[in-house]
């Protein structure tokens, strides 16, 4: 198993660094383009949520990302010391409603659930840790 790490600040201007991180991992492990794009989309959605909601506005904090890759699966862990929040407890959005009738929020988590195979959350030592796993095709 190979491990990679990246630390970002809670600033959406950092997102291109996340994309580069994921692209490099995908290239190193010959992960197909469609899977790589889905990993990038899911991770961007999850990390931007942390950036926007975990910390008080105007504060600068770290978000630590770890990727572990083996021949069959990639697992990303996103750790932050922000407000405790378990996105896996968020209910599924009512997609039968028109967009203007739906409550704001929830679609990002829904998208992440659709793109990844598993989504796990734990709160440990003052940190939110969200782990996203995906079986990989080469």
mmCIF file with all atom_site columns, N, CA and C in Angstrom, residues 12-73:
data_model
loop_
_atom_site.group_PDB
_atom_site.id
_atom_site.type_symbol
_atom_site.label_atom_id
_atom_site.label_alt_id
_atom_site.label_comp_id
_atom_site.label_asym_id
_atom_site.label_entity_id
_atom_site.label_seq_id
_atom_site.pdbx_PDB_ins_code
_atom_site.Cartn_x
_atom_site.Cartn_y
_atom_site.Cartn_z
_atom_site.occupancy
_atom_site.B_iso_or_equiv
_atom_site.pdbx_formal_charge
_atom_site.auth_seq_id
_atom_site.auth_comp_id
_atom_site.auth_asym_id
_atom_site.auth_atom_id
_atom_site.pdbx_PDB_model_num
ATOM 1   N N  . UNK A 1 12 ? -10.787 28.163 -0.602  1.00 0.00 ? 12 UNK A N  1
ATOM 2   C CA . UNK A 1 12 ? -11.099 27.504 -1.876  1.00 0.00 ? 12 UNK A CA 1
ATOM 3   C C  . UNK A 1 12 ? -10.048 27.771 -2.953  1.00 0.00 ? 12 UNK A C  1
ATOM 4   N N  . UNK A 1 13 ? -9.211  28.768 -2.755  1.00 0.00 ? 13 UNK A N  1
ATOM 5   C CA . UNK A 1 13 ? -8.114  29.013 -3.701  1.00 0.00 ? 13 UNK A CA 1
ATOM 6   C C  . UNK A 1 13 ? -7.109  27.854 -3.697  1.00 0.00 ? 13 UNK A C  1
ATOM 7   N N  . UNK A 1 14 ? -7.165  27.000 -2.691  1.00 0.00 ? 14 UNK A N  1
ATOM 8   C CA . UNK A 1 14 ? -6.270  25.847 -2.569  1.00 0.00 ? 14 UNK A CA 1
ATOM 9   C C  . UNK A 1 14 ? -6.735  24.647 -3.402  1.00 0.00 ? 14 UNK A C  1
ATOM 10  N N  . UNK A 1 15 ? -7.961  24.675 -3.898  1.00 0.00 ? 15 UNK A N  1
ATOM 11  C CA . UNK A 1 15 ? -8.541  23.520 -4.597  1.00 0.00 ? 15 UNK A CA 1
ATOM 12  C C  . UNK A 1 15 ? -7.694  23.044 -5.790  1.00 0.00 ? 15 UNK A C  1
ATOM 13  N N  . UNK A 1 16 ? -7.069  23.922 -6.581  1.00 0.00 ? 16 UNK A N  1
ATOM 14  C CA . UNK A 1 16 ? -6.207  23.401 -7.653  1.00 0.00 ? 16 UNK A CA 1
ATOM 15  C C  . UNK A 1 16 ? -5.093  22.476 -7.142  1.00 0.00 ? 16 UNK A C  1
ATOM 16  N N  . UNK A 1 17 ? -4.597  22.723 -5.941  1.00 0.00 ? 17 UNK A N  1
ATOM 17  C CA . UNK A 1 17 ? -3.586  21.828 -5.351  1.00 0.00 ? 17 UNK A CA 1
ATOM 18  C C  . UNK A 1 17 ? -4.169  20.445 -5.093  1.00 0.00 ? 17 UNK A C  1
ATOM 19  N N  . UNK A 1 18 ? -5.430  20.391 -4.679  1.00 0.00 ? 18 UNK A N  1
ATOM 20  C CA . UNK A 1 18 ? -6.104  19.108 -4.465  1.00 0.00 ? 18 UNK A CA 1
ATOM 21  C C  . UNK A 1 18 ? -6.220  18.358 -5.782  1.00 0.00 ? 18 UNK A C  1
ATOM 22  N N  . UNK A 1 19 ? -6.628  19.056 -6.836  1.00 0.00 ? 19 UNK A N  1
ATOM 23  C CA . UNK A 1 19 ? -6.774  18.418 -8.148  1.00 0.00 ? 19 UNK A CA 1
ATOM 24  C C  . UNK A 1 19 ? -5.438  17.851 -8.629  1.00 0.00 ? 19 UNK A C  1
ATOM 25  N N  . UNK A 1 20 ? -4.364  18.597 -8.457  1.00 0.00 ? 20 UNK A N  1
ATOM 26  C CA . UNK A 1 20 ? -3.034  18.132 -8.851  1.00 0.00 ? 20 UNK A CA 1
ATOM 27  C C  . UNK A 1 20 ? -2.639  16.898 -8.050  1.00 0.00 ? 20 UNK A C  1
ATOM 28  N N  . UNK A 1 21 ? -2.904  16.916 -6.753  1.00 0.00 ? 21 UNK A N  1
ATOM 29  C CA . UNK A 1 21 ? -2.617  15.792 -5.858  1.00 0.00 ? 21 UNK A CA 1
ATOM 30  C C  . UNK A 1 21 ? -3.305  14.519 -6.362  1.00 0.00 ? 21 UNK A C  1
ATOM 31  N N  . UNK A 1 22 ? -4.590  14.621 -6.682  1.00 0.00 ? 22 UNK A N  1
ATOM 32  C CA . UNK A 1 22 ? -5.358  13.459 -7.141  1.00 0.00 ? 22 UNK A CA 1
ATOM 33  C C  . UNK A 1 22 ? -4.872  13.002 -8.513  1.00 0.00 ? 22 UNK A C  1
ATOM 34  N N  . UNK A 1 23 ? -4.608  13.943 -9.414  1.00 0.00 ? 23 UNK A N  1
ATOM 35  C CA . UNK A 1 23 ? -4.114  13.575 -10.750 1.00 0.00 ? 23 UNK A CA 1
ATOM 36  C C  . UNK A 1 23 ? -2.779  12.837 -10.668 1.00 0.00 ? 23 UNK A C  1
ATOM 37  N N  . UNK A 1 24 ? -1.889  13.286 -9.794  1.00 0.00 ? 24 UNK A N  1
ATOM 38  C CA . UNK A 1 24 ? -0.586  12.621 -9.654  1.00 0.00 ? 24 UNK A CA 1
ATOM 39  C C  . UNK A 1 24 ? -0.757  11.200 -9.125  1.00 0.00 ? 24 UNK A C  1
ATOM 40  N N  . UNK A 1 25 ? -1.634  11.016 -8.152  1.00 0.00 ? 25 UNK A N  1
ATOM 41  C CA . UNK A 1 25 ? -1.888  9.671  -7.619  1.00 0.00 ? 25 UNK A CA 1
ATOM 42  C C  . UNK A 1 25 ? -2.454  8.784  -8.715  1.00 0.00 ? 25 UNK A C  1
ATOM 43  N N  . UNK A 1 26 ? -3.423  9.307  -9.466  1.00 0.00 ? 26 UNK A N  1
ATOM 44  C CA . UNK A 1 26 ? -4.040  8.527  -10.543 1.00 0.00 ? 26 UNK A CA 1
ATOM 45  C C  . UNK A 1 26 ? -2.998  8.104  -11.579 1.00 0.00 ? 26 UNK A C  1
ATOM 46  N N  . UNK A 1 27 ? -2.124  9.020  -11.949 1.00 0.00 ? 27 UNK A N  1
ATOM 47  C CA . UNK A 1 27 ? -1.064  8.691  -12.909 1.00 0.00 ? 27 UNK A CA 1
ATOM 48  C C  . UNK A 1 27 ? -0.114  7.646  -12.337 1.00 0.00 ? 27 UNK A C  1
ATOM 49  N N  . UNK A 1 28 ? 0.291   7.806  -11.086 1.00 0.00 ? 28 UNK A N  1
ATOM 50  C CA . UNK A 1 28 ? 1.220   6.868  -10.461 1.00 0.00 ? 28 UNK A CA 1
ATOM 51  C C  . UNK A 1 28 ? 0.670   5.450  -10.376 1.00 0.00 ? 28 UNK A C  1
ATOM 52  N N  . UNK A 1 29 ? -0.643  5.324  -10.330 1.00 0.00 ? 29 UNK A N  1
ATOM 53  C CA . UNK A 1 29 ? -1.266  4.012  -10.162 1.00 0.00 ? 29 UNK A CA 1
ATOM 54  C C  . UNK A 1 29 ? -2.086  3.587  -11.375 1.00 0.00 ? 29 UNK A C  1
ATOM 55  N N  . UNK A 1 30 ? -1.903  4.259  -12.489 1.00 0.00 ? 30 UNK A N  1
ATOM 56  C CA . UNK A 1 30 ? -2.586  3.924  -13.745 1.00 0.00 ? 30 UNK A CA 1
ATOM 57  C C  . UNK A 1 30 ? -4.100  3.789  -13.566 1.00 0.00 ? 30 UNK A C  1
ATOM 58  N N  . UNK A 1 31 ? -4.675  4.706  -12.797 1.00 0.00 ? 31 UNK A N  1
ATOM 59  C CA . UNK A 1 31 ? -6.130  4.724  -12.595 1.00 0.00 ? 31 UNK A CA 1
ATOM 60  C C  . UNK A 1 31 ? -6.763  5.358  -13.822 1.00 0.00 ? 31 UNK A C  1
ATOM 61  N N  . UNK A 1 32 ? -7.819  4.727  -14.337 1.00 0.00 ? 32 UNK A N  1
ATOM 62  C CA . UNK A 1 32 ? -8.438  5.217  -15.572 1.00 0.00 ? 32 UNK A CA 1
ATOM 63  C C  . UNK A 1 32 ? -9.004  6.630  -15.397 1.00 0.00 ? 32 UNK A C  1
ATOM 64  N N  . UNK A 1 33 ? -9.116  7.331  -16.514 1.00 0.00 ? 33 UNK A N  1
ATOM 65  C CA . UNK A 1 33 ? -9.499  8.742  -16.516 1.00 0.00 ? 33 UNK A CA 1
ATOM 66  C C  . UNK A 1 33 ? -10.877 8.972  -15.887 1.00 0.00 ? 33 UNK A C  1
ATOM 67  N N  . UNK A 1 34 ? -11.860 8.142  -16.207 1.00 0.00 ? 34 UNK A N  1
ATOM 68  C CA . UNK A 1 34 ? -13.208 8.341  -15.664 1.00 0.00 ? 34 UNK A CA 1
ATOM 69  C C  . UNK A 1 34 ? -13.202 8.227  -14.139 1.00 0.00 ? 34 UNK A C  1
ATOM 70  N N  . UNK A 1 35 ? -12.503 7.237  -13.608 1.00 0.00 ? 35 UNK A N  1
ATOM 71  C CA . UNK A 1 35 ? -12.420 7.078  -12.157 1.00 0.00 ? 35 UNK A CA 1
ATOM 72  C C  . UNK A 1 35 ? -11.680 8.251  -11.543 1.00 0.00 ? 35 UNK A C  1
ATOM 73  N N  . UNK A 1 36 ? -10.597 8.669  -12.177 1.00 0.00 ? 36 UNK A N  1
ATOM 74  C CA . UNK A 1 36 ? -9.822  9.814  -11.689 1.00 0.00 ? 36 UNK A CA 1
ATOM 75  C C  . UNK A 1 36 ? -10.688 11.068 -11.617 1.00 0.00 ? 36 UNK A C  1
ATOM 76  N N  . UNK A 1 37 ? -11.488 11.306 -12.640 1.00 0.00 ? 37 UNK A N  1
ATOM 77  C CA . UNK A 1 37 ? -12.364 12.491 -12.652 1.00 0.00 ? 37 UNK A CA 1
ATOM 78  C C  . UNK A 1 37 ? -13.414 12.397 -11.543 1.00 0.00 ? 37 UNK A C  1
ATOM 79  N N  . UNK A 1 38 ? -13.963 11.210 -11.323 1.00 0.00 ? 38 UNK A N  1
ATOM 80  C CA . UNK A 1 38 ? -14.953 11.030 -10.256 1.00 0.00 ? 38 UNK A CA 1
ATOM 81  C C  . UNK A 1 38 ? -14.330 11.223 -8.879  1.00 0.00 ? 38 UNK A C  1
ATOM 82  N N  . UNK A 1 39 ? -13.100 10.723 -8.695  1.00 0.00 ? 39 UNK A N  1
ATOM 83  C CA . UNK A 1 39 ? -12.397 10.928 -7.433  1.00 0.00 ? 39 UNK A CA 1
ATOM 84  C C  . UNK A 1 39 ? -12.201 12.417 -7.184  1.00 0.00 ? 39 UNK A C  1
ATOM 85  N N  . UNK A 1 40 ? -11.787 13.122 -8.216  1.00 0.00 ? 40 UNK A N  1
ATOM 86  C CA . UNK A 1 40 ? -11.549 14.557 -8.099  1.00 0.00 ? 40 UNK A CA 1
ATOM 87  C C  . UNK A 1 40 ? -12.846 15.302 -7.739  1.00 0.00 ? 40 UNK A C  1
ATOM 88  N N  . UNK A 1 41 ? -13.925 14.967 -8.402  1.00 0.00 ? 41 UNK A N  1
ATOM 89  C CA . UNK A 1 41 ? -15.213 15.622 -8.143  1.00 0.00 ? 41 UNK A CA 1
ATOM 90  C C  . UNK A 1 41 ? -15.693 15.351 -6.713  1.00 0.00 ? 41 UNK A C  1
ATOM 91  N N  . UNK A 1 42 ? -15.626 14.104 -6.277  1.00 0.00 ? 42 UNK A N  1
ATOM 92  C CA . UNK A 1 42 ? -16.076 13.749 -4.926  1.00 0.00 ? 42 UNK A CA 1
ATOM 93  C C  . UNK A 1 42 ? -15.213 14.429 -3.862  1.00 0.00 ? 42 UNK A C  1
ATOM 94  N N  . UNK A 1 43 ? -13.903 14.389 -4.066  1.00 0.00 ? 43 UNK A N  1
ATOM 95  C CA . UNK A 1 43 ? -13.002 14.996 -3.088  1.00 0.00 ? 43 UNK A CA 1
ATOM 96  C C  . UNK A 1 43 ? -13.159 16.512 -3.056  1.00 0.00 ? 43 UNK A C  1
ATOM 97  N N  . UNK A 1 44 ? -13.301 17.126 -4.215  1.00 0.00 ? 44 UNK A N  1
ATOM 98  C CA . UNK A 1 44 ? -13.490 18.580 -4.244  1.00 0.00 ? 44 UNK A CA 1
ATOM 99  C C  . UNK A 1 44 ? -14.754 18.955 -3.472  1.00 0.00 ? 44 UNK A C  1
ATOM 100 N N  . UNK A 1 45 ? -15.825 18.225 -3.704  1.00 0.00 ? 45 UNK A N  1
ATOM 101 C CA . UNK A 1 45 ? -17.082 18.524 -3.014  1.00 0.00 ? 45 UNK A CA 1
ATOM 102 C C  . UNK A 1 45 ? -16.914 18.380 -1.500  1.00 0.00 ? 45 UNK A C  1
ATOM 103 N N  . UNK A 1 46 ? -16.291 17.300 -1.061  1.00 0.00 ? 46 UNK A N  1
ATOM 104 C CA . UNK A 1 46 ? -16.123 17.065 0.378   1.00 0.00 ? 46 UNK A CA 1
ATOM 105 C C  . UNK A 1 46 ? -15.193 18.105 1.013   1.00 0.00 ? 46 UNK A C  1
ATOM 106 N N  . UNK A 1 47 ? -14.089 18.417 0.347   1.00 0.00 ? 47 UNK A N  1
ATOM 107 C CA . UNK A 1 47 ? -13.115 19.359 0.907   1.00 0.00 ? 47 UNK A CA 1
ATOM 108 C C  . UNK A 1 47 ? -13.664 20.787 0.913   1.00 0.00 ? 47 UNK A C  1
ATOM 109 N N  . UNK A 1 48 ? -14.369 21.187 -0.131  1.00 0.00 ? 48 UNK A N  1
ATOM 110 C CA . UNK A 1 48 ? -14.954 22.531 -0.165  1.00 0.00 ? 48 UNK A CA 1
ATOM 111 C C  . UNK A 1 48 ? -15.994 22.677 0.962   1.00 0.00 ? 48 UNK A C  1
ATOM 112 N N  . UNK A 1 49 ? -16.737 21.621 1.249   1.00 0.00 ? 49 UNK A N  1
ATOM 113 C CA . UNK A 1 49 ? -17.682 21.680 2.368   1.00 0.00 ? 49 UNK A CA 1
ATOM 114 C C  . UNK A 1 49 ? -16.946 21.958 3.672   1.00 0.00 ? 49 UNK A C  1
ATOM 115 N N  . UNK A 1 50 ? -15.820 21.289 3.895   1.00 0.00 ? 50 UNK A N  1
ATOM 116 C CA . UNK A 1 50 ? -15.016 21.544 5.096   1.00 0.00 ? 50 UNK A CA 1
ATOM 117 C C  . UNK A 1 50 ? -14.527 22.990 5.087   1.00 0.00 ? 50 UNK A C  1
ATOM 118 N N  . UNK A 1 51 ? -14.016 23.426 3.957   1.00 0.00 ? 51 UNK A N  1
ATOM 119 C CA . UNK A 1 51 ? -13.504 24.803 3.855   1.00 0.00 ? 51 UNK A CA 1
ATOM 120 C C  . UNK A 1 51 ? -14.573 25.834 4.175   1.00 0.00 ? 51 UNK A C  1
ATOM 121 N N  . UNK A 1 52 ? -15.784 25.597 3.691   1.00 0.00 ? 52 UNK A N  1
ATOM 122 C CA . UNK A 1 52 ? -16.855 26.580 3.849   1.00 0.00 ? 52 UNK A CA 1
ATOM 123 C C  . UNK A 1 52 ? -17.569 26.529 5.193   1.00 0.00 ? 52 UNK A C  1
ATOM 124 N N  . UNK A 1 53 ? -17.592 25.352 5.853   1.00 0.00 ? 53 UNK A N  1
ATOM 125 C CA . UNK A 1 53 ? -18.467 25.223 7.020   1.00 0.00 ? 53 UNK A CA 1
ATOM 126 C C  . UNK A 1 53 ? -17.794 24.789 8.318   1.00 0.00 ? 53 UNK A C  1
ATOM 127 N N  . UNK A 1 54 ? -16.585 24.255 8.276   1.00 0.00 ? 54 UNK A N  1
ATOM 128 C CA . UNK A 1 54 ? -15.994 23.686 9.493   1.00 0.00 ? 54 UNK A CA 1
ATOM 129 C C  . UNK A 1 54 ? -15.452 24.739 10.451  1.00 0.00 ? 54 UNK A C  1
ATOM 130 N N  . UNK A 1 55 ? -15.003 25.847 9.919   1.00 0.00 ? 55 UNK A N  1
ATOM 131 C CA . UNK A 1 55 ? -14.300 26.839 10.731  1.00 0.00 ? 55 UNK A CA 1
ATOM 132 C C  . UNK A 1 55 ? -14.997 28.196 10.679  1.00 0.00 ? 55 UNK A C  1
ATOM 133 N N  . UNK A 1 56 ? -14.767 29.030 11.708  1.00 0.00 ? 56 UNK A N  1
ATOM 134 C CA . UNK A 1 56 ? -15.307 30.394 11.657  1.00 0.00 ? 56 UNK A CA 1
ATOM 135 C C  . UNK A 1 56 ? -14.737 31.143 10.444  1.00 0.00 ? 56 UNK A C  1
ATOM 136 N N  . UNK A 1 57 ? -15.537 32.005 9.881   1.00 0.00 ? 57 UNK A N  1
ATOM 137 C CA . UNK A 1 57 ? -15.076 32.821 8.742   1.00 0.00 ? 57 UNK A CA 1
ATOM 138 C C  . UNK A 1 57 ? -13.843 33.614 9.145   1.00 0.00 ? 57 UNK A C  1
ATOM 139 N N  . UNK A 1 58 ? -12.969 33.836 8.204   1.00 0.00 ? 58 UNK A N  1
ATOM 140 C CA . UNK A 1 58 ? -11.743 34.622 8.398   1.00 0.00 ? 58 UNK A CA 1
ATOM 141 C C  . UNK A 1 58 ? -10.668 33.927 9.220   1.00 0.00 ? 58 UNK A C  1
ATOM 142 N N  . UNK A 1 59 ? -10.925 32.706 9.707   1.00 0.00 ? 59 UNK A N  1
ATOM 143 C CA . UNK A 1 59 ? -9.868  31.999 10.418  1.00 0.00 ? 59 UNK A CA 1
ATOM 144 C C  . UNK A 1 59 ? -9.100  31.133 9.425   1.00 0.00 ? 59 UNK A C  1
ATOM 145 N N  . UNK A 1 60 ? -7.827  30.908 9.700   1.00 0.00 ? 60 UNK A N  1
ATOM 146 C CA . UNK A 1 60 ? -7.002  30.078 8.822   1.00 0.00 ? 60 UNK A CA 1
ATOM 147 C C  . UNK A 1 60 ? -6.690  28.784 9.564   1.00 0.00 ? 60 UNK A C  1
ATOM 148 N N  . UNK A 1 61 ? -7.095  27.677 8.970   1.00 0.00 ? 61 UNK A N  1
ATOM 149 C CA . UNK A 1 61 ? -6.917  26.369 9.591   1.00 0.00 ? 61 UNK A CA 1
ATOM 150 C C  . UNK A 1 61 ? -6.505  25.344 8.543   1.00 0.00 ? 61 UNK A C  1
ATOM 151 N N  . UNK A 1 62 ? -6.004  24.227 9.018   1.00 0.00 ? 62 UNK A N  1
ATOM 152 C CA . UNK A 1 62 ? -5.542  23.176 8.115   1.00 0.00 ? 62 UNK A CA 1
ATOM 153 C C  . UNK A 1 62 ? -6.589  22.103 7.889   1.00 0.00 ? 62 UNK A C  1
ATOM 154 N N  . UNK A 1 63 ? -6.514  21.528 6.709   1.00 0.00 ? 63 UNK A N  1
ATOM 155 C CA . UNK A 1 63 ? -7.276  20.339 6.355   1.00 0.00 ? 63 UNK A CA 1
ATOM 156 C C  . UNK A 1 63 ? -6.243  19.342 5.863   1.00 0.00 ? 63 UNK A C  1
ATOM 157 N N  . UNK A 1 64 ? -6.140  18.207 6.555   1.00 0.00 ? 64 UNK A N  1
ATOM 158 C CA . UNK A 1 64 ? -5.139  17.196 6.215   1.00 0.00 ? 64 UNK A CA 1
ATOM 159 C C  . UNK A 1 64 ? -5.793  16.077 5.415   1.00 0.00 ? 64 UNK A C  1
ATOM 160 N N  . UNK A 1 65 ? -5.202  15.785 4.273   1.00 0.00 ? 65 UNK A N  1
ATOM 161 C CA . UNK A 1 65 ? -5.738  14.761 3.381   1.00 0.00 ? 65 UNK A CA 1
ATOM 162 C C  . UNK A 1 65 ? -4.695  13.663 3.232   1.00 0.00 ? 65 UNK A C  1
ATOM 163 N N  . UNK A 1 66 ? -5.143  12.441 3.437   1.00 0.00 ? 66 UNK A N  1
ATOM 164 C CA . UNK A 1 66 ? -4.287  11.276 3.255   1.00 0.00 ? 66 UNK A CA 1
ATOM 165 C C  . UNK A 1 66 ? -4.946  10.371 2.224   1.00 0.00 ? 66 UNK A C  1
ATOM 166 N N  . UNK A 1 67 ? -4.143  9.866  1.307   1.00 0.00 ? 67 UNK A N  1
ATOM 167 C CA . UNK A 1 67 ? -4.621  8.889  0.328   1.00 0.00 ? 67 UNK A CA 1
ATOM 168 C C  . UNK A 1 67 ? -3.819  7.615  0.507   1.00 0.00 ? 67 UNK A C  1
ATOM 169 N N  . UNK A 1 68 ? -4.514  6.494  0.545   1.00 0.00 ? 68 UNK A N  1
ATOM 170 C CA . UNK A 1 68 ? -3.864  5.189  0.593   1.00 0.00 ? 68 UNK A CA 1
ATOM 171 C C  . UNK A 1 68 ? -4.364  4.394  -0.595  1.00 0.00 ? 68 UNK A C  1
ATOM 172 N N  . UNK A 1 69 ? -3.404  3.852  -1.353  1.00 0.00 ? 69 UNK A N  1
ATOM 173 C CA . UNK A 1 69 ? -3.746  3.162  -2.599  1.00 0.00 ? 69 UNK A CA 1
ATOM 174 C C  . UNK A 1 69 ? -3.116  1.774  -2.603  1.00 0.00 ? 69 UNK A C  1
ATOM 175 N N  . UNK A 1 70 ? -3.909  0.778  -2.954  1.00 0.00 ? 70 UNK A N  1
ATOM 176 C CA . UNK A 1 70 ? -3.358  -0.542 -3.226  1.00 0.00 ? 70 UNK A CA 1
ATOM 177 C C  . UNK A 1 70 ? -3.864  -0.976 -4.605  1.00 0.00 ? 70 UNK A C  1
ATOM 178 N N  . UNK A 1 71 ? -3.734  -2.226 -4.932  1.00 0.00 ? 71 UNK A N  1
ATOM 179 C CA . UNK A 1 71 ? -4.096  -2.673 -6.282  1.00 0.00 ? 71 UNK A CA 1
ATOM 180 C C  . UNK A 1 71 ? -5.594  -2.632 -6.559  1.00 0.00 ? 71 UNK A C  1
ATOM 181 N N  . UNK A 1 72 ? -6.413  -2.588 -5.509  1.00 0.00 ? 72 UNK A N  1
ATOM 182 C CA . UNK A 1 72 ? -7.854  -2.694 -5.707  1.00 0.00 ? 72 UNK A CA 1
ATOM 183 C C  . UNK A 1 72 ? -8.658  -1.481 -5.277  1.00 0.00 ? 72 UNK A C  1
ATOM 184 N N  . UNK A 1 73 ? -8.088  -0.636 -4.406  1.00 0.00 ? 73 UNK A N  1
ATOM 185 C CA . UNK A 1 73 ? -8.894  0.426  -3.810  1.00 0.00 ? 73 UNK A CA 1
ATOM 186 C C  . UNK A 1 73 ? -8.046  1.648  -3.507  1.00 0.00 ? 73 UNK A C  1
#
